mmCIF file of C-alpha atoms in Angstrom:
data_model
loop_
_atom_site.group_PDB
_atom_site.id
_atom_site.type_symbol
_atom_site.label_atom_id
_atom_site.label_comp_id
_atom_site.label_asym_id
_atom_site.label_seq_id
_atom_site.Cartn_x
_atom_site.Cartn_y
_atom_site.Cartn_z
ATOM 1 C CA MET A 1 108.482 112.805 96.515
ATOM 2 C CA ALA A 2 110.146 113.819 99.824
ATOM 3 C CA PRO A 3 108.564 113.004 103.148
ATOM 4 C CA SER A 4 108.175 116.617 103.832
ATOM 5 C CA GLY A 5 106.108 117.308 100.714
ATOM 6 C CA THR A 6 102.312 118.154 100.895
ATOM 7 C CA LEU A 7 99.742 115.323 101.028
ATOM 8 C CA THR A 8 97.268 114.637 98.305
ATOM 9 C CA PRO A 9 93.835 113.474 99.226
ATOM 10 C CA ALA A 10 94.851 109.875 98.432
ATOM 11 C CA GLY A 11 97.533 110.322 101.163
ATOM 12 C CA GLN A 12 100.551 110.291 98.776
ATOM 13 C CA ARG A 13 103.367 112.479 99.509
ATOM 14 C CA GLN A 14 103.876 114.802 96.772
ATOM 15 C CA GLY A 15 106.682 117.169 95.634
ATOM 16 C CA HIS A 16 106.081 118.293 92.187
ATOM 17 C CA ALA A 17 103.048 116.155 91.318
ATOM 18 C CA GLY A 18 105.180 112.984 91.741
ATOM 19 C CA GLU A 19 107.940 113.966 89.181
ATOM 20 C CA LEU A 20 111.105 112.088 89.850
ATOM 21 C CA THR A 21 114.221 114.129 90.667
ATOM 22 C CA SER A 22 117.199 114.037 88.185
ATOM 23 C CA GLU A 23 119.025 111.815 90.692
ATOM 24 C CA GLN A 24 116.022 109.324 91.050
ATOM 25 C CA LEU A 25 115.539 109.116 87.213
ATOM 26 C CA GLN A 26 119.373 108.422 86.877
ATOM 27 C CA SER A 27 119.131 105.645 89.552
ATOM 28 C CA TYR A 28 116.156 103.961 87.886
ATOM 29 C CA ASN A 29 117.797 104.079 84.469
ATOM 30 C CA ASP A 30 121.016 102.775 85.840
ATOM 31 C CA ASP A 31 119.626 100.077 88.206
ATOM 32 C CA GLY A 32 116.240 99.126 86.595
ATOM 33 C CA TYR A 33 114.389 99.890 89.978
ATOM 34 C CA LEU A 34 113.830 102.655 92.338
ATOM 35 C CA ILE A 35 113.062 102.508 96.082
ATOM 36 C CA ILE A 36 110.969 105.785 97.214
ATOM 37 C CA PRO A 37 110.373 105.607 100.988
ATOM 38 C CA ASN A 38 107.191 107.256 102.439
ATOM 39 C CA ALA A 39 105.373 107.519 99.135
ATOM 40 C CA LEU A 40 102.291 106.751 101.086
ATOM 41 C CA ASP A 41 101.728 108.198 104.452
ATOM 42 C CA ALA A 42 101.145 106.107 107.481
ATOM 43 C CA SER A 43 97.289 106.814 107.612
ATOM 44 C CA THR A 44 96.687 105.714 104.037
ATOM 45 C CA THR A 45 98.882 102.747 104.179
ATOM 46 C CA ALA A 46 97.122 101.428 107.417
ATOM 47 C CA SER A 47 93.722 102.166 105.592
ATOM 48 C CA LEU A 48 94.687 99.889 102.663
ATOM 49 C CA LEU A 49 96.057 97.235 104.858
ATOM 50 C CA GLN A 50 92.751 97.177 106.862
ATOM 51 C CA GLU A 51 90.841 97.207 103.586
ATOM 52 C CA THR A 52 92.780 94.199 102.564
ATOM 53 C CA LYS A 53 92.083 92.291 105.810
ATOM 54 C CA SER A 54 88.438 93.085 105.594
ATOM 55 C CA MET A 55 88.329 91.543 102.144
ATOM 56 C CA LEU A 56 90.136 88.515 103.118
ATOM 57 C CA SER A 57 87.855 87.894 106.108
ATOM 58 C CA SER A 58 84.673 88.578 104.267
ATOM 59 C CA PHE A 59 84.786 87.111 100.780
ATOM 60 C CA SER A 60 82.572 84.027 100.102
ATOM 61 C CA ARG A 61 83.929 80.724 99.326
ATOM 62 C CA LYS A 62 80.430 79.620 98.061
ATOM 63 C CA ASP A 63 80.945 78.595 94.456
ATOM 64 C CA HIS A 64 84.678 79.525 94.615
ATOM 65 C CA PRO A 65 86.789 77.062 92.566
ATOM 66 C CA MET A 66 89.497 77.175 95.312
ATOM 67 C CA THR A 67 92.040 78.184 92.484
ATOM 68 C CA LYS A 68 95.613 78.128 93.813
ATOM 69 C CA PHE A 69 98.215 80.431 92.495
ATOM 70 C CA SER A 70 101.112 78.680 91.064
ATOM 71 C CA THR A 71 104.239 80.412 89.489
ATOM 72 C CA GLY A 72 104.929 77.078 87.529
ATOM 73 C CA GLU A 73 107.879 75.932 89.369
ATOM 74 C CA ASN A 74 108.956 72.231 89.828
ATOM 75 C CA ASN A 75 107.173 71.201 86.724
ATOM 76 C CA LYS A 76 103.656 72.371 88.002
ATOM 77 C CA ALA A 77 101.426 74.129 85.683
ATOM 78 C CA HIS A 78 101.256 77.914 85.880
ATOM 79 C CA VAL A 79 97.740 79.095 87.202
ATOM 80 C CA GLY A 80 95.405 79.198 84.173
ATOM 81 C CA ASP A 81 91.973 78.254 84.833
ATOM 82 C CA ASP A 82 88.823 80.352 83.838
ATOM 83 C CA TYR A 83 88.642 81.856 87.292
ATOM 84 C CA PHE A 84 92.077 83.203 86.676
ATOM 85 C CA LEU A 85 91.781 84.134 82.910
ATOM 86 C CA THR A 86 88.536 86.123 83.498
ATOM 87 C CA SER A 87 89.927 88.224 86.432
ATOM 88 C CA GLY A 88 91.204 91.182 84.673
ATOM 89 C CA ASP A 89 88.121 93.130 85.277
ATOM 90 C CA LYS A 90 87.093 91.625 88.766
ATOM 91 C CA ILE A 91 88.390 91.157 92.302
ATOM 92 C CA ARG A 92 89.216 87.599 93.002
ATOM 93 C CA PHE A 93 90.959 85.568 95.454
ATOM 94 C CA PHE A 94 93.826 83.049 94.771
ATOM 95 C CA PHE A 95 94.841 80.537 97.285
ATOM 96 C CA GLU A 96 98.469 79.649 98.520
ATOM 97 C CA GLU A 97 99.479 76.267 97.288
ATOM 98 C CA ASP A 98 100.786 75.327 100.794
ATOM 99 C CA ALA A 99 97.589 76.317 102.427
ATOM 100 C CA PHE A 100 96.173 72.674 101.672
ATOM 101 C CA ASP A 101 97.259 69.260 102.597
ATOM 102 C CA ALA A 102 97.947 66.530 100.009
ATOM 103 C CA ARG A 103 94.138 65.685 100.013
ATOM 104 C CA GLY A 104 93.214 69.030 99.228
ATOM 105 C CA THR A 105 91.969 70.001 102.577
ATOM 106 C CA LEU A 106 92.305 73.781 103.551
ATOM 107 C CA LEU A 107 94.744 73.823 106.597
ATOM 108 C CA LYS A 108 94.555 77.586 107.308
ATOM 109 C CA PRO A 109 91.871 79.995 108.140
ATOM 110 C CA GLN A 110 90.528 81.859 104.988
ATOM 111 C CA HIS A 111 92.331 85.104 105.898
ATOM 112 C CA ARG A 112 95.587 83.220 106.255
ATOM 113 C CA ALA A 113 95.332 81.062 103.150
ATOM 114 C CA ILE A 114 95.094 83.484 100.273
ATOM 115 C CA ASN A 115 98.215 84.321 98.079
ATOM 116 C CA LYS A 116 96.783 87.317 96.217
ATOM 117 C CA ILE A 117 93.788 89.368 95.472
ATOM 118 C CA GLY A 118 93.424 90.756 91.782
ATOM 119 C CA HIS A 119 93.183 91.998 89.236
ATOM 120 C CA TYR A 120 91.110 95.049 89.117
ATOM 121 C CA LEU A 121 91.381 96.611 92.458
ATOM 122 C CA HIS A 122 92.347 99.964 90.960
ATOM 123 C CA ALA A 123 88.828 100.281 89.411
ATOM 124 C CA LEU A 124 86.483 98.410 91.612
ATOM 125 C CA ASN A 125 87.646 99.127 95.014
ATOM 126 C CA PRO A 126 87.502 102.924 96.019
ATOM 127 C CA ALA A 127 90.249 102.791 98.579
ATOM 128 C CA PHE A 128 92.719 101.240 96.053
ATOM 129 C CA ARG A 129 91.378 103.440 93.265
ATOM 130 C CA GLU A 130 92.256 106.594 95.199
ATOM 131 C CA SER A 131 95.787 105.434 95.747
ATOM 132 C CA THR A 132 96.230 104.361 92.156
ATOM 133 C CA LEU A 133 94.754 106.897 89.629
ATOM 134 C CA THR A 134 96.320 110.030 91.094
ATOM 135 C CA PRO A 135 98.343 113.027 89.872
ATOM 136 C CA PHE A 136 101.340 111.601 92.079
ATOM 137 C CA ASN A 137 101.479 108.397 89.886
ATOM 138 C CA ALA A 138 100.749 110.260 86.749
ATOM 139 C CA GLY A 139 103.881 112.556 87.540
ATOM 140 C CA ILE A 140 106.046 109.440 87.956
ATOM 141 C CA ALA A 141 104.797 107.982 84.629
ATOM 142 C CA ARG A 142 105.617 111.366 82.906
ATOM 143 C CA SER A 143 109.185 111.447 84.516
ATOM 144 C CA LEU A 144 109.589 107.882 82.951
ATOM 145 C CA GLY A 145 108.601 109.064 79.536
ATOM 146 C CA PHE A 146 105.172 107.580 79.296
ATOM 147 C CA ARG A 147 102.988 109.161 76.566
ATOM 148 C CA ASP A 148 99.678 107.284 77.402
ATOM 149 C CA PRO A 149 100.114 105.159 80.419
ATOM 150 C CA ARG A 150 97.325 102.557 81.066
ATOM 151 C CA VAL A 151 96.830 100.769 84.370
ATOM 152 C CA LEU A 152 96.289 97.031 84.630
ATOM 153 C CA GLN A 153 96.967 94.020 86.850
ATOM 154 C CA SER A 154 96.407 95.699 90.218
ATOM 155 C CA MET A 155 96.546 93.245 93.257
ATOM 156 C CA VAL A 156 97.350 92.625 96.685
ATOM 157 C CA ILE A 157 100.127 90.065 97.187
ATOM 158 C CA CYS A 158 99.793 88.674 100.855
ATOM 159 C CA LYS A 159 103.039 86.532 101.433
ATOM 160 C CA GLN A 160 101.393 84.830 104.262
ATOM 161 C CA PRO A 161 103.266 83.781 107.387
ATOM 162 C CA GLU A 162 104.862 80.261 107.101
ATOM 163 C CA ILE A 163 103.457 79.654 103.786
ATOM 164 C CA GLY A 164 103.959 82.686 101.546
ATOM 165 C CA GLY A 165 105.309 81.130 98.306
ATOM 166 C CA ARG A 166 108.541 81.960 96.597
ATOM 167 C CA VAL A 167 108.558 83.934 93.367
ATOM 168 C CA PRO A 168 111.401 82.885 91.111
ATOM 169 C CA PRO A 169 113.363 85.366 89.005
ATOM 170 C CA HIS A 170 111.138 86.746 86.524
ATOM 171 C CA GLN A 171 110.442 90.016 84.274
ATOM 172 C CA ASP A 172 107.109 91.823 84.354
ATOM 173 C CA SER A 173 107.053 92.370 80.659
ATOM 174 C CA THR A 174 106.775 88.525 80.201
ATOM 175 C CA PHE A 175 103.322 88.593 81.773
ATOM 176 C CA LEU A 176 102.214 92.037 80.342
ATOM 177 C CA TYR A 177 103.929 91.921 76.982
ATOM 178 C CA THR A 178 103.576 94.892 74.606
ATOM 179 C CA ASN A 179 105.439 95.426 71.374
ATOM 180 C CA PRO A 180 107.865 96.852 72.100
ATOM 181 C CA PRO A 181 108.143 96.150 75.783
ATOM 182 C CA SER A 182 106.828 99.015 78.131
ATOM 183 C CA ALA A 183 105.612 97.627 81.424
ATOM 184 C CA VAL A 184 106.543 99.434 84.675
ATOM 185 C CA GLY A 185 105.593 97.937 88.060
ATOM 186 C CA PHE A 186 104.421 100.154 90.909
ATOM 187 C CA TRP A 187 105.021 98.021 94.114
ATOM 188 C CA ILE A 188 103.757 99.475 97.455
ATOM 189 C CA ALA A 189 104.718 97.886 100.814
ATOM 190 C CA LEU A 190 101.701 97.837 103.108
ATOM 191 C CA GLU A 191 103.765 96.213 105.765
ATOM 192 C CA ASP A 192 107.533 96.135 106.425
ATOM 193 C CA ALA A 193 109.084 93.901 104.019
ATOM 194 C CA THR A 194 112.188 92.127 105.410
ATOM 195 C CA ALA A 195 114.634 89.395 104.652
ATOM 196 C CA GLU A 196 112.586 87.167 107.098
ATOM 197 C CA ASN A 197 109.310 87.632 105.424
ATOM 198 C CA GLY A 198 110.129 87.525 101.873
ATOM 199 C CA CYS A 199 111.100 90.989 100.611
ATOM 200 C CA LEU A 200 111.999 91.545 96.878
ATOM 201 C CA SER A 201 115.509 91.164 95.642
ATOM 202 C CA PHE A 202 116.848 92.668 92.304
ATOM 203 C CA ALA A 203 119.388 91.902 89.785
ATOM 204 C CA LYS A 204 120.616 95.420 89.453
ATOM 205 C CA GLY A 205 121.113 96.652 85.879
ATOM 206 C CA SER A 206 119.714 93.412 84.392
ATOM 207 C CA HIS A 207 117.091 95.313 82.574
ATOM 208 C CA ARG A 208 119.773 96.496 80.122
ATOM 209 C CA ARG A 209 121.180 93.049 79.373
ATOM 210 C CA SER A 210 118.135 90.820 79.836
ATOM 211 C CA PRO A 211 115.772 90.742 76.759
ATOM 212 C CA VAL A 212 112.271 89.711 77.193
ATOM 213 C CA LYS A 213 112.520 86.230 75.524
ATOM 214 C CA SER A 214 109.345 84.624 76.455
ATOM 215 C CA ARG A 215 105.780 85.679 77.197
ATOM 216 C CA PHE A 216 102.832 84.315 79.232
ATOM 217 C CA VAL A 217 99.975 83.761 76.986
ATOM 218 C CA ARG A 218 96.556 81.881 76.630
ATOM 219 C CA LYS A 219 96.752 78.624 74.835
ATOM 220 C CA GLN A 220 95.484 78.880 71.365
ATOM 221 C CA ASP A 221 92.994 76.064 72.285
ATOM 222 C CA GLY A 222 91.552 78.095 74.961
ATOM 223 C CA ASP A 223 92.527 75.641 77.632
ATOM 224 C CA GLY A 224 94.993 77.251 80.214
ATOM 225 C CA THR A 225 98.244 79.141 79.811
ATOM 226 C CA GLU A 226 101.512 78.637 78.569
ATOM 227 C CA PHE A 227 104.929 80.521 77.984
ATOM 228 C CA VAL A 228 105.905 81.121 74.254
ATOM 229 C CA ASP A 229 108.857 82.698 72.576
ATOM 230 C CA VAL A 230 108.631 86.409 71.898
ATOM 231 C CA GLU A 231 108.470 87.147 68.092
ATOM 232 C CA GLY A 232 108.498 91.019 68.458
ATOM 233 C CA ALA A 233 110.735 93.427 70.179
ATOM 234 C CA THR A 234 112.643 92.340 73.344
ATOM 235 C CA PHE A 235 113.665 95.602 74.758
ATOM 236 C CA PRO A 236 111.789 98.927 74.954
ATOM 237 C CA ARG A 237 111.923 101.416 71.981
ATOM 238 C CA ASP A 238 115.110 103.463 71.797
ATOM 239 C CA PHE A 239 116.689 101.774 74.672
ATOM 240 C CA ASP A 240 120.462 101.621 75.632
ATOM 241 C CA VAL A 241 121.203 97.824 75.606
ATOM 242 C CA GLU A 242 124.267 96.315 77.212
ATOM 243 C CA GLU A 243 125.685 93.873 74.581
ATOM 244 C CA LYS A 244 127.582 91.734 77.070
ATOM 245 C CA ALA A 245 125.198 89.330 79.044
ATOM 246 C CA GLN A 246 126.178 88.356 82.654
ATOM 247 C CA LYS A 247 126.135 84.692 83.228
ATOM 248 C CA ASP A 248 125.114 84.656 86.854
ATOM 249 C CA GLU A 249 123.079 87.555 88.072
ATOM 250 C CA VAL A 250 123.771 88.887 91.761
ATOM 251 C CA TYR A 251 120.684 89.919 93.476
ATOM 252 C CA THR A 252 120.477 92.842 95.866
ATOM 253 C CA MET A 253 117.832 92.479 98.767
ATOM 254 C CA GLY A 254 115.378 95.405 99.000
ATOM 255 C CA GLU A 255 114.166 95.487 102.633
ATOM 256 C CA VAL A 256 111.702 98.302 102.811
ATOM 257 C CA LYS A 257 109.346 100.048 105.278
ATOM 258 C CA ALA A 258 105.530 100.081 105.057
ATOM 259 C CA GLY A 259 104.505 102.986 102.722
ATOM 260 C CA THR A 260 107.489 102.547 100.374
ATOM 261 C CA LEU A 261 106.906 102.650 96.575
ATOM 262 C CA VAL A 262 109.263 100.541 94.482
ATOM 263 C CA LEU A 263 109.348 101.199 90.714
ATOM 264 C CA ILE A 264 110.306 98.132 88.687
ATOM 265 C CA HIS A 265 111.460 98.139 84.892
ATOM 266 C CA GLY A 266 109.476 95.548 83.008
ATOM 267 C CA ASN A 267 112.954 93.949 81.782
ATOM 268 C CA LEU A 268 114.341 93.867 85.267
ATOM 269 C CA LEU A 269 114.954 90.320 86.707
ATOM 270 C CA HIS A 270 113.568 90.426 90.380
ATOM 271 C CA LYS A 271 112.344 87.706 92.778
ATOM 272 C CA SER A 272 111.348 86.982 96.460
ATOM 273 C CA GLU A 273 111.941 83.992 98.792
ATOM 274 C CA LYS A 274 109.354 82.045 100.649
ATOM 275 C CA ASN A 275 108.101 83.551 103.805
ATOM 276 C CA LEU A 276 108.802 81.049 106.718
ATOM 277 C CA SER A 277 108.420 83.799 109.269
ATOM 278 C CA ASP A 278 105.497 84.528 111.496
ATOM 279 C CA LYS A 279 104.900 87.858 110.082
ATOM 280 C CA SER A 280 102.902 88.524 106.811
ATOM 281 C CA ARG A 281 104.186 90.717 103.909
ATOM 282 C CA PHE A 282 101.287 92.345 102.378
ATOM 283 C CA ILE A 283 101.969 94.642 99.391
ATOM 284 C CA TYR A 284 99.853 96.423 96.652
ATOM 285 C CA THR A 285 101.052 96.431 93.177
ATOM 286 C CA PHE A 286 99.772 97.766 89.894
ATOM 287 C CA HIS A 287 101.296 98.085 86.380
ATOM 288 C CA ALA A 288 101.520 100.676 83.689
ATOM 289 C CA ILE A 289 102.003 99.967 79.974
ATOM 290 C CA GLU A 290 102.356 102.379 77.074
ATOM 291 C CA GLY A 291 98.759 102.778 75.685
ATOM 292 C CA ASP A 292 99.681 103.027 71.983
ATOM 293 C CA ASN A 293 101.979 99.959 71.996
ATOM 294 C CA GLU A 294 100.653 96.739 70.675
ATOM 295 C CA TYR A 295 98.948 94.572 73.330
ATOM 296 C CA ASP A 296 97.545 91.530 71.569
ATOM 297 C CA GLU A 297 94.810 89.049 72.175
ATOM 298 C CA ARG A 298 97.192 86.295 73.293
ATOM 299 C CA ASN A 299 98.154 87.821 76.524
ATOM 300 C CA TRP A 300 96.755 86.171 79.398
ATOM 301 C CA LEU A 301 95.080 89.277 80.795
ATOM 302 C CA GLN A 302 92.654 90.905 78.391
ATOM 303 C CA PRO A 303 91.259 94.545 78.698
ATOM 304 C CA PRO A 304 87.778 95.188 79.957
ATOM 305 C CA GLU A 305 85.292 96.629 77.369
ATOM 306 C CA THR A 306 86.169 100.024 78.208
ATOM 307 C CA GLY A 307 89.853 99.417 77.720
ATOM 308 C CA PHE A 308 92.752 99.569 80.451
ATOM 309 C CA SER A 309 92.387 102.523 82.927
ATOM 310 C CA LYS A 310 93.995 105.863 81.757
ATOM 311 C CA LEU A 311 96.430 107.238 84.324
ATOM 312 C CA TYR A 312 96.548 110.681 82.729
ATOM 313 C CA GLN A 313 93.230 112.182 83.643
#
C-alpha cells in the first residue's frame, strides 16, 4: 500500500498483497471512504489515461444512438435506453448532455464530448483488466471482509472541461443493489482531481446513518429505468448502524493526485460538482459486490452469461 512498496506487473504499489493496515481499515469503517495515494504508479496511470484518450478519439459514431448520460436531475429521465441497458458486457460511449445545443447538434469534438465509457472495461480492455483483476485489489477486498467479490460496472468517467456534468449526492448500492447491500467502489484518479475540475465530496460517516432506501431498476414493462423502494435489507449484514440520522449532511472535499485510489462504501453519500474549468478530470472506477448475496433480475445492469468477474483468482 505504501509508496515504497514493490510494484506488481500491473503497476500497482503493493505492501502485503494490497491488504489494508489496521489504521486504514479503521478510517474506512469510521468515514465510509478511504483515500490511498499512489495506489497506481505514474507509468501505469499515464498508460491508462492514454488508452482512454485513444478510445475517445477512435470510436465510431456510425450507428451510434448518441445516447446522453443523464443522472435524472431537474425532472429529466435517467438514462435508460437499450444502448445503456445492454452495456454491462460491452464497451460503450455515453455523451455529455451539454455537448449538444437545443437542436441536438454536437458542439464539441468527439473526444471532448463523452461523459463516460462503460461498463465492461475490466474484461474487454487488456490495459484496464491488468489494473483491475489483481492481487492488490483482491487483498483490499479481503481486508474489507469480502468472501467472494465480483467485479462489475467498470467505467471511465471523463468530467470534460467546461461541460462535465454535476453528480448529485448518491449511494452506489442504489445502482448495484444486493440483498443485503454489499457494493464497494474502487475509484482511481487518472488525472489530478481538484475543486476546480469536479473532485468528489463525501458525507463522512453517512454510511452508518443512511439506509439504501431506493434502487435503480429496469421498468417492468421493459421500457427504460426507474427508482423503486427497497424491499429488502437497507444496510450490510451485521453492520453497526447509527440510530440518529443527520438532517443536513456536511460534505468533505476529496482533492487527490493522479494515481490515487479511493474506496467508497456502498451506503456512503457522495457527490461531485460540474466541471467549469479548462481541465478534464478523468477517472477509472469499478465496483465489487458480494458474490453470494442476492442480485436480482430487476437491477439495471445484468450479468454476462459467464457471470460477474471473480476478483479472487
